[in-house]
Amino acid sequence: MNPLRLALVSLLSAGLVACTTAPLRNPMAQWQGSSNFDARRARAVVLHHTSMDSVDEALRTLKSVNSGGPVSAHYLIGEDGRVLQLVAEDARAWHAGGSRWAGIDDLNSSSIGIELDNDGSEPFSEAQLQSLLRLLADISARLRIQPRFVIGHGDIAPTRKDDPSTQFPWQRLAQAGFGLWPRDAPAPPPAGFDPWLAMAVIGYDLRDPTAAMRAFHRHYRGSSAETWQPGDFEILHDLQSQVLELPATR
């Protein structure tokens, strides 16, 4: 290589390195860097089931396109317990779509998406659940995610989604420290208790009350009932109390 070409390659290489390491700066403003910041981090973990027949089929979809457009998730856990990462945690995966939870409107920008290899009609395997629990322990510790912000896709998008299905063992996750679950033998609510207010406090979007109720029953009662059931108010009052007892977080 002649000296001129070598010098040009060196300059280009240096420029590429600088581009990959320098902070993004707006040319319209004078840069006066501050150290008072930190990286954006997820506030929630959203669990899904793939609704597909195999982890390989799900992987192809999550890495390419489908009929509804491109989708992705940060992690995919196979029925055999294998854990695959598809998107970096500090990047925005396309897994939540139009959604809302506890006043957060854009869950894609503030959550980690975990897909579970499951067609939606079968129990989740023990190996898969063990891997999920280990992954949740790791993510929650590093990103300081509150247990109540481990939620399902059907919780944040109740008019569109029902995953993970009624087969998903939310109680087991809560016993391991992930997710919100009623305490044993919850007490009757006081006079004047408002179940809809409790639903809002827990995090549900009430713009479609029937869909929200269905999501609540799927998560906490293992059904898809669209009317209040015996025991619902006791559960809702206990869940509301647990949320109100939690310290405020940024």
Short mmCIF file of C-alpha atoms in Angstrom, two decimals:
data_model
loop_
_atom_site.label_atom_id
_atom_site.label_comp_id
_atom_site.label_asym_id
_atom_site.label_seq_id
_atom_site.Cartn_x
_atom_site.Cartn_y
_atom_site.Cartn_z
CA MET A 1 0.00 0.00 0.00
CA ASN A 2 1.43 3.39 -0.95
CA PRO A 3 2.07 6.00 1.80
CA LEU A 4 -0.81 8.26 0.72
CA ARG A 5 -3.35 5.45 0.81
CA LEU A 6 -1.98 4.24 4.16
CA ALA A 7 -2.36 7.73 5.64
CA LEU A 8 -5.93 7.94 4.34
CA VAL A 9 -6.84 4.57 5.85
CA SER A 10 -5.35 5.64 9.18
CA LEU A 11 -7.36 8.86 9.19
CA LEU A 12 -10.57 7.03 8.34
CA SER A 13 -9.93 4.44 11.04
CA ALA A 14 -9.31 7.14 13.62
CA GLY A 15 -12.48 8.91 12.56
CA LEU A 16 -14.54 5.74 12.90
CA VAL A 17 -13.15 5.09 16.37
CA ALA A 18 -13.93 8.64 17.39
CA CYS A 19 -17.48 8.29 16.09
CA THR A 20 -18.08 5.14 18.10
CA THR A 21 -16.73 6.52 21.37
CA ALA A 22 -17.66 10.20 21.37
CA PRO A 23 -20.96 11.23 23.00
CA LEU A 24 -23.75 12.29 20.67
CA ARG A 25 -23.70 16.08 20.43
CA ASN A 26 -26.11 18.45 18.72
CA PRO A 27 -24.16 20.68 16.31
CA MET A 28 -26.65 23.48 17.03
CA ALA A 29 -25.41 23.78 20.62
CA GLN A 30 -22.10 24.34 22.36
CA TRP A 31 -21.09 21.21 24.26
CA GLN A 32 -20.63 21.76 27.99
CA GLY A 33 -20.58 18.23 29.34
CA SER A 34 -21.97 17.42 32.78
CA SER A 35 -21.29 14.33 34.87
CA ASN A 36 -24.76 14.51 36.44
CA PHE A 37 -26.54 11.80 34.48
CA ASP A 38 -26.90 8.06 34.19
CA ALA A 39 -27.95 5.64 31.49
CA ARG A 40 -31.63 5.17 30.79
CA ARG A 41 -32.84 1.95 32.37
CA ALA A 42 -35.95 -0.19 32.25
CA ARG A 43 -38.56 0.17 34.99
CA ALA A 44 -40.55 -2.98 34.21
CA VAL A 45 -40.28 -6.51 32.89
CA VAL A 46 -43.04 -7.67 30.55
CA LEU A 47 -43.63 -11.40 30.11
CA HIS A 48 -45.07 -12.90 26.94
CA HIS A 49 -45.81 -16.31 25.49
CA THR A 50 -44.83 -16.78 21.86
CA SER A 51 -48.07 -18.43 20.63
CA MET A 52 -45.89 -20.53 18.35
CA ASP A 53 -45.03 -24.21 18.02
CA SER A 54 -41.28 -24.01 18.66
CA VAL A 55 -38.52 -21.76 19.90
CA ASP A 56 -36.93 -21.84 16.43
CA GLU A 57 -40.13 -20.52 14.83
CA ALA A 58 -40.32 -17.77 17.45
CA LEU A 59 -36.66 -16.90 16.93
CA ARG A 60 -37.15 -16.50 13.18
CA THR A 61 -40.09 -14.17 13.76
CA LEU A 62 -38.30 -12.10 16.40
CA LYS A 63 -35.29 -11.66 14.13
CA SER A 64 -37.16 -10.88 10.91
CA VAL A 65 -40.74 -9.79 10.19
CA ASN A 66 -44.23 -11.17 10.46
CA SER A 67 -47.60 -10.29 8.99
CA GLY A 68 -48.14 -7.54 11.55
CA GLY A 69 -44.72 -5.96 11.09
CA PRO A 70 -41.37 -6.42 12.85
CA VAL A 71 -41.40 -7.51 16.50
CA SER A 72 -38.62 -8.32 18.94
CA ALA A 73 -37.88 -8.95 22.59
CA HIS A 74 -34.80 -8.69 24.74
CA TYR A 75 -34.89 -12.37 25.73
CA LEU A 76 -36.44 -15.62 24.53
CA ILE A 77 -36.58 -18.65 26.84
CA GLY A 78 -37.09 -22.06 25.28
CA GLU A 79 -39.19 -24.85 26.71
CA ASP A 80 -35.91 -26.62 27.52
CA GLY A 81 -34.73 -23.65 29.59
CA ARG A 82 -32.32 -22.25 27.02
CA VAL A 83 -32.02 -18.45 27.32
CA LEU A 84 -31.40 -16.42 24.18
CA GLN A 85 -30.77 -12.68 24.08
CA LEU A 86 -31.89 -10.82 20.97
CA VAL A 87 -31.68 -7.13 21.96
CA ALA A 88 -29.37 -5.29 24.36
CA GLU A 89 -31.09 -4.20 27.56
CA ASP A 90 -30.36 -0.52 26.97
CA ALA A 91 -32.02 -0.68 23.54
CA ARG A 92 -35.73 -0.42 22.74
CA ALA A 93 -37.17 -3.79 21.70
CA TRP A 94 -40.55 -3.90 19.94
CA HIS A 95 -42.52 -6.21 22.20
CA ALA A 96 -45.17 -4.20 24.05
CA GLY A 97 -46.94 -2.22 21.32
CA GLY A 98 -49.71 0.12 22.39
CA SER A 99 -49.75 -0.32 26.15
CA ARG A 100 -50.14 1.40 29.51
CA TRP A 101 -49.27 0.45 33.08
CA ALA A 102 -49.21 2.58 36.24
CA GLY A 103 -49.24 5.77 34.20
CA ILE A 104 -46.49 4.64 31.81
CA ASP A 105 -47.71 4.89 28.22
CA ASP A 106 -44.76 3.63 26.19
CA LEU A 107 -43.70 0.33 27.73
CA ASN A 108 -41.38 -0.41 24.81
CA SER A 109 -39.17 2.45 25.99
CA SER A 110 -39.18 1.52 29.66
CA SER A 111 -39.27 -2.26 29.94
CA ILE A 112 -37.44 -5.50 29.28
CA GLY A 113 -39.42 -7.96 27.15
CA ILE A 114 -39.12 -11.69 27.83
CA GLU A 115 -40.76 -14.17 25.45
CA LEU A 116 -41.53 -17.68 26.70
CA ASP A 117 -41.70 -20.54 24.20
CA ASN A 118 -45.32 -21.58 24.75
CA ASP A 119 -48.34 -21.81 22.45
CA GLY A 120 -50.70 -20.34 25.05
CA SER A 121 -52.62 -23.55 25.78
CA GLU A 122 -50.02 -25.66 27.60
CA PRO A 123 -48.34 -25.52 31.01
CA PHE A 124 -44.96 -23.81 31.21
CA SER A 125 -42.12 -26.28 31.69
CA GLU A 126 -40.12 -26.54 34.89
CA ALA A 127 -36.82 -25.92 33.06
CA GLN A 128 -38.28 -22.79 31.50
CA LEU A 129 -39.57 -21.45 34.80
CA GLN A 130 -36.25 -22.09 36.53
CA SER A 131 -34.43 -20.15 33.81
CA LEU A 132 -36.98 -17.35 34.03
CA LEU A 133 -36.53 -17.04 37.80
CA ARG A 134 -32.75 -16.84 37.44
CA LEU A 135 -33.05 -14.24 34.70
CA LEU A 136 -35.53 -12.16 36.70
CA ALA A 137 -33.22 -12.25 39.73
CA ASP A 138 -30.35 -10.97 37.60
CA ILE A 139 -32.31 -8.26 35.78
CA SER A 140 -34.20 -7.03 38.84
CA ALA A 141 -31.03 -6.70 40.90
CA ARG A 142 -29.05 -4.86 38.23
CA LEU A 143 -31.86 -2.55 37.07
CA ARG A 144 -33.52 -2.11 40.48
CA ILE A 145 -36.94 -3.15 39.20
CA GLN A 146 -39.70 -3.26 41.81
CA PRO A 147 -41.42 -6.66 42.09
CA ARG A 148 -44.81 -5.16 41.17
CA PHE A 149 -43.41 -4.11 37.80
CA VAL A 150 -42.94 -7.71 36.68
CA ILE A 151 -46.13 -7.94 34.65
CA GLY A 152 -47.73 -9.67 31.68
CA HIS A 153 -48.39 -8.43 28.17
CA GLY A 154 -52.09 -8.93 28.79
CA ASP A 155 -51.87 -6.65 31.86
CA ILE A 156 -50.45 -3.71 29.92
CA ALA A 157 -52.48 -4.23 26.71
CA PRO A 158 -55.74 -5.81 27.93
CA THR A 159 -57.77 -4.95 24.85
CA ARG A 160 -55.31 -6.70 22.51
CA LYS A 161 -53.35 -9.38 24.35
CA ASP A 162 -53.87 -12.28 26.75
CA ASP A 163 -50.31 -13.48 27.32
CA PRO A 164 -48.94 -15.11 29.28
CA SER A 165 -51.99 -17.34 29.49
CA THR A 166 -54.03 -18.47 32.48
CA GLN A 167 -51.54 -21.36 32.71
CA PHE A 168 -48.78 -19.04 33.87
CA PRO A 169 -47.85 -19.50 37.58
CA TRP A 170 -47.86 -15.90 38.82
CA GLN A 171 -48.12 -17.02 42.44
CA ARG A 172 -44.90 -18.99 42.14
CA LEU A 173 -43.09 -15.95 40.73
CA ALA A 174 -44.39 -13.78 43.57
CA GLN A 175 -43.20 -16.30 46.13
CA ALA A 176 -39.74 -15.95 44.59
CA GLY A 177 -39.97 -12.16 44.86
CA PHE A 178 -41.21 -11.14 41.40
CA GLY A 179 -44.64 -9.70 40.79
CA LEU A 180 -47.51 -8.71 43.02
CA TRP A 181 -49.69 -11.34 44.67
CA PRO A 182 -52.35 -11.26 47.43
CA ARG A 183 -51.29 -12.31 50.90
CA ASP A 184 -52.81 -15.38 52.51
CA ALA A 185 -56.43 -14.97 53.68
CA PRO A 186 -56.82 -11.28 52.77
CA ALA A 187 -59.18 -9.37 55.03
CA PRO A 188 -62.55 -8.06 53.82
CA PRO A 189 -62.34 -4.53 52.42
CA PRO A 190 -63.77 -1.63 54.41
CA ALA A 191 -67.17 -0.08 53.73
CA GLY A 192 -67.12 2.10 50.65
CA PHE A 193 -64.25 0.19 49.05
CA ASP A 194 -63.91 1.08 45.36
CA PRO A 195 -62.62 -1.89 43.32
CA TRP A 196 -61.99 0.26 40.25
CA LEU A 197 -59.81 2.65 42.21
CA ALA A 198 -57.88 -0.37 43.46
CA MET A 199 -57.43 -1.58 39.88
CA ALA A 200 -55.99 1.82 38.93
CA VAL A 201 -53.67 1.85 41.94
CA ILE A 202 -52.34 -1.59 40.99
CA GLY A 203 -51.59 -0.25 37.50
CA TYR A 204 -54.40 -1.30 35.17
CA ASP A 205 -55.54 0.94 32.34
CA LEU A 206 -59.31 1.41 32.83
CA ARG A 207 -60.23 2.96 29.49
CA ASP A 208 -61.87 -0.39 28.67
CA PRO A 209 -63.12 -1.64 32.06
CA THR A 210 -64.23 -5.05 30.76
CA ALA A 211 -60.83 -5.74 29.22
CA ALA A 212 -59.09 -4.60 32.41
CA MET A 213 -61.28 -6.88 34.53
CA ARG A 214 -60.57 -9.79 32.22
CA ALA A 215 -56.83 -9.13 32.54
CA PHE A 216 -57.10 -8.97 36.34
CA HIS A 217 -58.92 -12.30 36.46
CA ARG A 218 -56.44 -13.92 34.09
CA HIS A 219 -53.51 -12.81 36.24
CA TYR A 220 -54.92 -13.34 39.74
CA ARG A 221 -57.79 -15.82 39.39
CA GLY A 222 -56.76 -18.04 36.46
CA SER A 223 -59.91 -17.25 34.47
CA SER A 224 -61.21 -14.79 31.90
CA ALA A 225 -64.32 -13.69 33.78
CA GLU A 226 -65.78 -10.32 32.77
CA THR A 227 -67.84 -9.72 35.91
CA TRP A 228 -66.82 -9.44 39.56
CA GLN A 229 -66.37 -12.80 41.24
CA PRO A 230 -66.60 -13.82 44.94
CA GLY A 231 -63.29 -12.97 46.59
CA ASP A 232 -62.27 -10.32 44.05
CA PHE A 233 -62.73 -7.37 46.39
CA GLU A 234 -60.66 -8.98 49.14
CA ILE A 235 -57.84 -9.61 46.66
CA LEU A 236 -58.02 -6.13 45.19
CA HIS A 237 -58.03 -4.47 48.60
CA ASP A 238 -54.97 -6.45 49.65
CA LEU A 239 -53.08 -5.70 46.42
CA GLN A 240 -53.94 -2.01 46.70
CA SER A 241 -52.70 -1.98 50.28
CA GLN A 242 -49.42 -3.60 49.27
CA VAL A 243 -48.83 -1.00 46.55
CA LEU A 244 -49.65 1.90 48.86
CA GLU A 245 -47.20 0.54 51.45
CA LEU A 246 -44.31 0.60 48.97
CA PRO A 247 -41.77 3.43 49.04
CA ALA A 248 -41.90 5.89 46.17
CA THR A 249 -39.26 5.37 43.47
CA ARG A 250 -37.81 7.48 40.70
#
